[in-house]
Short mmCIF file of C-alpha atoms and ligand atoms in Angstrom, two decimals:
data_model
loop_
_atom_site.label_atom_id
_atom_site.label_comp_id
_atom_site.label_asym_id
_atom_site.label_seq_id
_atom_site.Cartn_x
_atom_site.Cartn_y
_atom_site.Cartn_z
CA MET A 206 7.01 2.59 -146.17
CA GLY A 207 8.07 6.33 -145.75
CA HIS A 208 6.23 9.21 -144.65
CA LEU A 209 4.58 9.72 -147.63
CA SER A 210 2.31 6.79 -147.91
CA PRO A 211 -1.53 7.29 -147.05
CA ASN A 212 -2.70 7.72 -143.80
CA PRO A 213 -3.20 4.13 -142.28
CA SER A 214 -6.52 5.45 -140.01
CA ILE A 215 -8.38 6.22 -143.31
CA ARG A 216 -7.99 2.55 -144.51
CA GLN A 217 -10.92 1.69 -146.30
CA GLY A 218 -12.40 -0.71 -144.17
CA ASP A 219 -12.11 1.12 -141.01
CA SER A 220 -13.53 4.30 -142.50
CA VAL A 221 -16.90 1.98 -143.72
CA ARG A 222 -16.96 0.74 -139.92
CA ARG A 223 -17.10 4.12 -138.12
CA LEU A 224 -19.62 5.32 -140.59
CA LEU A 225 -22.27 2.84 -139.62
CA LEU A 226 -21.36 2.08 -135.69
CA PRO A 227 -23.06 4.17 -134.12
CA SER A 228 -21.27 7.42 -132.85
CA ARG A 229 -21.54 8.93 -129.10
CA VAL A 230 -24.20 11.46 -130.58
CA VAL A 231 -26.56 8.57 -131.40
CA TRP A 232 -26.13 7.27 -127.77
CA TRP A 233 -27.26 10.64 -126.34
CA LEU A 234 -30.17 10.86 -129.12
CA LEU A 235 -31.42 7.37 -127.88
CA PRO A 236 -32.62 8.55 -124.17
CA ALA A 237 -33.74 11.92 -125.66
CA ALA A 238 -36.14 9.95 -128.72
CA VAL A 239 -37.33 7.62 -125.40
CA ALA A 240 -38.43 10.86 -123.58
CA VAL A 241 -39.94 12.53 -126.42
CA VAL A 242 -42.19 9.63 -126.26
CA GLY A 243 -43.31 10.54 -123.30
CA CYS A 244 -45.10 13.04 -124.65
CA SER A 245 -48.04 10.74 -126.35
CA GLY A 246 -49.18 10.03 -122.32
CA PRO A 247 -52.39 10.76 -120.62
CA PHE A 248 -51.24 14.48 -120.05
CA PRO A 249 -54.75 16.82 -119.81
CA GLN A 250 -53.06 19.68 -121.88
CA SER A 251 -52.00 17.03 -124.61
CA THR A 252 -52.81 17.96 -128.45
CA LEU A 253 -51.92 14.67 -129.26
CA HIS A 254 -55.25 13.30 -127.96
CA PRO A 255 -57.75 14.97 -129.68
CA ALA A 256 -61.89 15.21 -128.02
CA SER A 257 -63.44 17.58 -131.05
CA ASP A 258 -63.84 17.04 -134.60
CA PHE A 259 -61.52 20.66 -134.63
CA GLY A 260 -58.73 18.99 -132.78
CA THR A 261 -58.90 15.80 -135.04
CA ALA A 262 -58.86 17.32 -137.98
CA ILE A 263 -55.62 19.36 -136.80
CA ASP A 264 -54.24 16.15 -135.19
CA SER A 265 -54.76 14.34 -138.61
CA LEU A 266 -53.00 17.06 -140.62
CA TYR A 267 -50.32 16.88 -138.16
CA ARG A 268 -50.17 13.41 -138.51
CA THR A 269 -49.90 13.30 -142.24
CA ILE A 270 -47.19 16.39 -142.47
CA PHE A 271 -45.52 13.65 -139.74
CA TRP A 272 -45.63 11.22 -142.41
CA PHE A 273 -44.56 13.43 -145.52
CA ALA A 274 -41.46 14.52 -143.36
CA VAL A 275 -40.38 10.57 -142.32
CA GLY A 276 -40.58 10.04 -146.20
CA VAL A 277 -38.43 13.16 -146.59
CA PHE A 278 -36.02 12.47 -143.80
CA VAL A 279 -35.21 8.42 -145.34
CA ILE A 280 -34.77 9.92 -148.94
CA VAL A 281 -32.47 13.08 -147.59
CA GLU A 282 -30.82 10.37 -145.32
CA GLY A 283 -30.38 7.58 -147.78
CA LEU A 284 -29.06 9.26 -150.28
CA LEU A 285 -26.49 11.30 -148.10
CA ILE A 286 -25.20 7.96 -146.95
CA VAL A 287 -24.89 6.07 -150.27
CA ILE A 288 -23.32 9.32 -151.28
CA LEU A 289 -20.63 9.01 -148.11
CA ILE A 290 -20.00 5.57 -149.14
CA ARG A 291 -19.98 5.89 -152.40
CA PHE A 292 -17.61 8.87 -153.09
CA ARG A 293 -15.76 8.19 -149.94
CA ALA A 294 -11.99 9.32 -149.73
CA ARG A 295 -9.84 6.43 -151.30
CA PRO A 296 -6.33 6.13 -151.13
CA GLY A 297 -4.53 7.36 -154.19
CA GLY A 298 -8.27 8.73 -155.97
CA GLU A 299 -8.54 12.27 -156.39
CA ALA A 300 -12.13 14.08 -156.53
CA LYS A 301 -13.70 14.55 -160.21
CA HIS A 302 -14.17 18.58 -159.83
CA VAL A 303 -17.72 19.13 -161.73
CA HIS A 304 -19.12 22.74 -162.89
CA GLY A 305 -22.93 23.17 -163.50
CA SER A 306 -25.82 20.52 -163.88
CA THR A 307 -29.07 21.78 -165.88
CA VAL A 308 -30.62 18.87 -164.66
CA LEU A 309 -29.86 18.60 -161.29
CA GLU A 310 -30.42 22.08 -160.36
CA ILE A 311 -33.95 21.71 -162.08
CA ALA A 312 -34.50 18.48 -159.65
CA TRP A 313 -33.39 20.09 -156.59
CA THR A 314 -35.28 23.52 -157.30
CA LEU A 315 -38.60 21.00 -158.00
CA ALA A 316 -38.07 19.05 -155.26
CA PRO A 317 -38.63 21.32 -152.50
CA ALA A 318 -41.70 22.65 -154.47
CA VAL A 319 -43.45 19.59 -154.60
CA VAL A 320 -42.83 18.64 -150.81
CA LEU A 321 -44.75 22.15 -149.89
CA VAL A 322 -47.45 21.27 -152.35
CA PHE A 323 -48.15 18.20 -150.33
CA ILE A 324 -47.51 20.32 -147.38
CA ALA A 325 -49.99 23.41 -148.33
CA VAL A 326 -53.08 21.43 -149.85
CA PRO A 327 -53.92 19.20 -146.55
CA THR A 328 -53.25 22.27 -144.41
CA MET A 329 -55.73 25.18 -146.77
CA GLN A 330 -57.87 22.23 -146.61
CA THR A 331 -58.07 22.22 -142.87
CA ILE A 332 -58.34 25.80 -142.56
CA PHE A 333 -61.45 25.99 -144.45
CA ASP A 334 -62.82 22.98 -143.13
CA VAL A 335 -62.31 23.99 -139.50
CA GLY A 336 -63.05 27.79 -140.34
CA GLY A 337 -66.76 27.24 -142.01
CA ALA A 338 -69.71 29.33 -140.58
CA PRO A 339 -71.57 27.12 -137.46
CA PRO A 340 -74.29 24.81 -138.02
CA GLU A 341 -78.45 26.46 -137.27
CA ASP A 342 -77.85 24.56 -134.16
CA ALA A 343 -75.07 25.46 -132.34
CA LEU A 344 -74.74 26.49 -129.18
CA GLU A 345 -73.67 30.10 -129.29
CA VAL A 346 -71.42 31.34 -126.83
CA GLU A 347 -69.35 35.30 -126.26
CA VAL A 348 -66.20 34.69 -125.07
CA VAL A 349 -64.62 38.06 -123.44
CA GLY A 350 -61.11 38.07 -122.42
CA HIS A 351 -59.85 40.01 -119.47
CA GLN A 352 -56.97 40.48 -117.43
CA TRP A 353 -56.93 37.81 -115.80
CA TRP A 354 -59.70 35.53 -116.33
CA TRP A 355 -62.51 34.28 -119.12
CA GLU A 356 -66.41 35.37 -119.40
CA PHE A 357 -68.56 32.82 -121.08
CA ARG A 358 -71.84 34.90 -121.83
CA TYR A 359 -74.91 32.40 -123.56
CA PRO A 360 -77.25 35.04 -125.74
CA GLN A 361 -79.85 32.07 -126.24
CA LEU A 362 -79.96 30.85 -122.98
CA GLY A 363 -79.83 33.98 -120.67
CA ILE A 364 -76.41 33.00 -118.92
CA THR A 365 -73.54 34.66 -117.86
CA THR A 366 -70.33 32.66 -116.07
CA ALA A 367 -67.03 32.82 -115.76
CA ASN A 368 -63.84 30.47 -116.37
CA GLU A 369 -65.73 27.47 -116.62
CA LEU A 370 -67.69 26.53 -120.07
CA HIS A 371 -70.20 24.47 -120.24
CA VAL A 372 -71.13 22.73 -123.40
CA ALA A 373 -72.90 19.47 -124.42
CA ARG A 374 -71.33 16.29 -125.48
CA GLY A 375 -72.38 15.77 -129.67
CA ARG A 376 -73.50 19.58 -129.89
CA PRO A 377 -71.75 21.89 -132.00
CA VAL A 378 -70.38 25.23 -130.63
CA ALA A 379 -70.47 28.37 -131.73
CA LEU A 380 -67.28 30.73 -130.12
CA SER A 381 -67.69 34.38 -130.80
CA MET A 382 -64.62 36.56 -129.08
CA THR A 383 -63.25 39.57 -127.78
CA SER A 384 -60.94 41.11 -125.13
CA ALA A 385 -61.90 43.78 -122.76
CA ASP A 386 -58.50 44.87 -122.65
CA VAL A 387 -55.50 43.34 -124.60
CA ILE A 388 -54.64 40.75 -126.78
CA HIS A 389 -55.39 37.02 -125.39
CA SER A 390 -55.35 33.76 -126.86
CA PHE A 391 -58.34 30.87 -126.36
CA TRP A 392 -56.52 27.18 -126.17
CA VAL A 393 -58.34 23.96 -125.52
CA PRO A 394 -55.46 21.67 -127.12
CA LYS A 395 -57.51 18.59 -126.58
CA LEU A 396 -60.65 20.54 -128.30
CA GLY A 397 -58.83 22.19 -131.10
CA GLY A 398 -57.63 26.23 -131.16
CA LYS A 399 -55.29 28.07 -130.16
CA ARG A 400 -57.02 31.38 -131.90
CA ASP A 401 -56.52 35.33 -130.39
CA VAL A 402 -59.00 37.10 -128.61
CA ASN A 403 -58.62 40.74 -129.66
CA PRO A 404 -60.04 43.91 -128.19
CA GLY A 405 -62.50 45.54 -131.02
CA ARG A 406 -63.09 42.76 -133.42
CA ASN A 407 -64.37 39.45 -133.01
CA THR A 408 -62.64 36.01 -134.11
CA ARG A 409 -64.73 32.58 -133.99
CA ILE A 410 -63.92 29.00 -133.24
CA VAL A 411 -66.28 26.55 -134.01
CA PHE A 412 -65.89 22.89 -132.77
CA THR A 413 -68.33 19.59 -131.67
CA PRO A 414 -66.75 17.96 -128.96
CA ASP A 415 -67.19 13.79 -128.74
CA SER A 416 -66.24 13.30 -125.55
CA ALA A 417 -67.70 14.56 -122.03
CA ASP A 418 -65.27 15.60 -119.79
CA THR A 419 -63.45 18.02 -118.39
CA TYR A 420 -61.02 19.81 -120.25
CA LEU A 421 -58.37 22.48 -119.30
CA GLY A 422 -57.10 25.78 -121.40
CA GLN A 423 -55.04 28.33 -121.00
CA CYS A 424 -54.45 31.63 -122.25
CA ALA A 425 -51.56 31.22 -125.16
CA GLU A 426 -50.92 35.13 -125.64
CA PHE A 427 -48.77 37.03 -123.58
CA CYS A 428 -50.99 39.57 -121.55
CA GLY A 429 -49.20 40.99 -118.85
CA GLU A 430 -48.59 39.64 -115.22
CA SER A 431 -50.66 36.56 -114.45
CA HIS A 432 -50.89 35.45 -118.17
CA ALA A 433 -50.05 32.25 -116.40
CA ASN A 434 -52.54 32.36 -114.33
CA MET A 435 -55.36 33.02 -116.99
CA ARG A 436 -56.79 29.59 -116.85
CA PHE A 437 -60.43 27.75 -117.62
CA ARG A 438 -62.14 24.53 -118.24
CA VAL A 439 -64.30 23.40 -120.80
CA VAL A 440 -67.30 21.20 -118.87
CA VAL A 441 -68.63 18.53 -121.43
CA ASP A 442 -71.57 17.36 -120.31
CA GLU A 443 -74.14 14.57 -121.66
CA PRO A 444 -76.77 16.34 -123.56
CA ASP A 445 -79.45 15.94 -120.36
CA VAL A 446 -76.99 17.24 -117.60
CA PHE A 447 -76.53 20.34 -119.85
CA ASP A 448 -79.98 21.15 -120.26
CA GLN A 449 -79.91 20.93 -116.11
CA TRP A 450 -77.25 22.80 -115.62
CA SER A 451 -78.13 25.52 -117.92
CA ARG A 452 -81.83 25.75 -116.55
CA ALA A 453 -80.24 26.00 -113.39
CA GLN A 454 -78.00 28.82 -114.23
CA ALA A 455 -80.69 31.03 -115.89
CA VAL A 456 -82.63 30.94 -112.63
CA ALA A 457 -81.71 33.59 -109.64
CA PRO A 458 -80.38 32.30 -106.72
CA ALA A 459 -82.04 31.80 -103.34
CA PRO A 460 -82.91 35.23 -102.10
CA VAL A 461 -80.85 36.30 -99.03
CA GLU A 462 -84.19 36.36 -96.53
CA SER A 463 -83.76 31.96 -96.81
CA LEU A 464 -79.88 31.99 -96.05
CA GLY A 465 -78.95 31.62 -92.47
CA ASP A 466 -77.72 34.68 -90.07
CA LEU A 467 -73.60 34.24 -91.39
CA ALA A 468 -74.58 34.49 -95.02
CA ARG A 469 -77.02 36.73 -94.60
CA GLN A 470 -74.07 38.99 -92.90
CA GLY A 471 -72.24 38.45 -96.18
CA ALA A 472 -74.77 39.17 -98.28
CA GLU A 473 -74.69 42.73 -96.36
CA ALA A 474 -70.61 42.95 -96.60
CA PHE A 475 -71.65 42.22 -100.60
CA ALA A 476 -73.36 45.54 -100.10
CA ARG A 477 -71.16 47.73 -97.89
CA ILE A 478 -69.74 50.34 -99.30
CA ARG A 479 -66.36 50.88 -97.66
CA GLN A 480 -64.16 54.01 -97.50
CA PRO A 481 -61.66 54.90 -98.63
CA GLY A 482 -61.45 54.03 -102.31
CA ASN A 483 -65.41 53.26 -102.61
CA HIS A 484 -64.74 49.76 -103.01
CA SER A 485 -67.41 47.47 -102.29
CA CYS A 486 -68.21 43.68 -104.25
CA VAL A 487 -71.24 45.44 -105.69
CA ALA A 488 -69.43 47.53 -107.87
CA CYS A 489 -67.83 45.28 -109.84
CA HIS A 490 -69.71 41.60 -109.64
CA ALA A 491 -73.04 41.00 -110.96
CA ILE A 492 -75.17 38.17 -108.90
CA GLU A 493 -78.58 38.27 -110.53
CA GLY A 494 -81.36 40.35 -108.49
CA VAL A 495 -78.78 41.81 -106.52
CA SER A 496 -76.13 43.64 -108.59
CA PHE A 497 -74.98 44.59 -112.05
CA GLY A 498 -71.02 45.02 -111.84
CA VAL A 499 -69.33 44.15 -114.99
CA LEU A 500 -65.67 44.74 -114.24
CA GLY A 501 -65.29 41.23 -112.71
CA PRO A 502 -66.94 37.75 -112.81
CA ASN A 503 -70.46 37.11 -112.75
CA LEU A 504 -70.88 35.63 -109.19
CA THR A 505 -74.77 34.35 -109.71
CA HIS A 506 -74.32 30.96 -109.33
CA VAL A 507 -70.16 31.07 -108.29
CA ALA A 508 -70.84 28.13 -105.87
CA GLY A 509 -71.62 25.57 -108.78
CA ARG A 510 -67.60 26.13 -110.23
CA THR A 511 -64.96 23.74 -109.51
CA THR A 512 -62.29 26.61 -109.04
CA LEU A 513 -61.84 30.58 -108.24
CA ALA A 514 -60.02 32.82 -109.56
CA ALA A 515 -59.67 31.77 -113.52
CA GLY A 516 -58.64 28.27 -112.16
CA ILE A 517 -55.92 28.98 -109.81
CA LEU A 518 -57.58 27.77 -106.34
CA PRO A 519 -60.15 25.43 -105.49
CA ASN A 520 -63.61 26.74 -105.19
CA THR A 521 -63.90 25.41 -101.04
CA THR A 522 -63.79 27.17 -98.33
CA GLU A 523 -60.24 27.66 -97.70
CA GLY A 524 -59.62 28.75 -101.29
CA LEU A 525 -62.20 31.21 -100.95
CA THR A 526 -61.09 32.61 -97.82
CA ARG A 527 -57.58 32.44 -98.87
CA TRP A 528 -58.74 34.96 -102.12
CA LEU A 529 -60.95 37.32 -100.15
CA ARG A 530 -58.13 37.84 -97.96
CA ASN A 531 -55.38 38.96 -100.48
CA PRO A 532 -56.70 38.55 -104.48
CA PRO A 533 -53.40 40.34 -105.80
CA GLY A 534 -51.08 38.18 -103.12
CA GLU A 535 -52.74 35.13 -105.41
CA LYS A 536 -53.20 36.08 -108.62
CA PRO A 537 -50.10 39.00 -109.46
CA GLY A 538 -51.68 42.16 -110.62
CA SER A 539 -55.39 40.97 -110.03
CA LEU A 540 -57.78 44.05 -110.65
CA MET A 541 -59.34 42.84 -107.29
CA PRO A 542 -57.58 44.76 -104.33
CA ASP A 543 -56.90 43.84 -100.90
CA ILE A 544 -59.87 45.58 -99.07
CA ASP A 545 -58.53 44.76 -95.68
CA LEU A 546 -61.88 42.75 -94.68
CA SER A 547 -61.59 41.19 -91.65
CA ASP A 548 -61.56 37.63 -90.41
CA GLN A 549 -65.63 37.77 -89.24
CA GLU A 550 -66.60 39.45 -93.02
CA ILE A 551 -64.43 36.95 -94.83
CA ALA A 552 -66.14 34.00 -93.06
CA ALA A 553 -69.51 36.00 -93.68
CA LEU A 554 -68.67 36.44 -97.36
CA VAL A 555 -67.45 32.95 -97.57
CA ALA A 556 -71.34 31.58 -96.32
CA TYR A 557 -72.96 33.66 -98.59
CA LEU A 558 -70.92 33.18 -101.99
CA GLN A 559 -71.62 29.23 -100.96
CA GLY A 560 -75.05 29.39 -100.73
CA LEU A 561 -74.90 30.68 -104.49
CA GLU A 562 -75.50 27.94 -106.12
CU1 CUA B 786 -54.64 36.45 -121.40
CU2 CUA B 786 -52.29 35.64 -121.50
#
């Protein structure tokens, strides 16, 4: 045939086969899908393994909407494939031009509206479910976000602690949250949230943890230099363990006189006013029966925590020594300055702080 014959590469059988065979794109997407499946692993900050009623509510909302989305995907892609095959270019065929179809236009306006209703109803329901008033027996905790650490106060128990929030399994927790400086965001992926923590107003989270474990949290709103170092832990204890913990927290630590020599030197160093700049530990930190500073974390029972400096260092001799030697070196922008402590002073302070159980 002459040069006017149809291009042999778009023969009918060929084009159908090309449509149905996986293209190169599919071969690239397959490993990506396998990688995404990896997100369901046992990761400490995965929202896919909720451990509270709040977390479970968010997770089931997510799953509900996911299956709606799967339905929409199958219908849309199915129609697309049918149309591609049915109306593909045929040799000698000519497209039929259509202008305006009231039925179709109403249909494709209504269909997305229906999809939105299916998403909006369970979403609103979940918002109301997790936003209700806390029950009477809830454990109240006032959360204060600071650059860059978390303060936890228990008004019912007379406890103030930092960076490690203890709660009891099965008991509702009512967090009332505010900020001492800029906007932060409280987020423990496995327990639900996240919620902004704003200066000058209170936001609330109510949840009931359902399994005893330690859950990692993280400030989730950019709040300055050490935003990424503003971590925390929620320790969900069995109820009797929580009672023991809260009783121990509510009493003052052992008196200085009962401590060893080195720890006593540490207590003196803690109280000493330093020149120049008047930096001293007591100005910023509270220790029950010793000092009343409120700028930094309360240290009454600091030895009972597992981490230091909002979760960035282990609470060990080495971690404490590193922190005291140069706080801004460990946590850029830290409000706690490097106050030029001597090695002897650091060793004494470590001994003292480790006695505060
Ligand atoms: Cu606090 Cu980011």
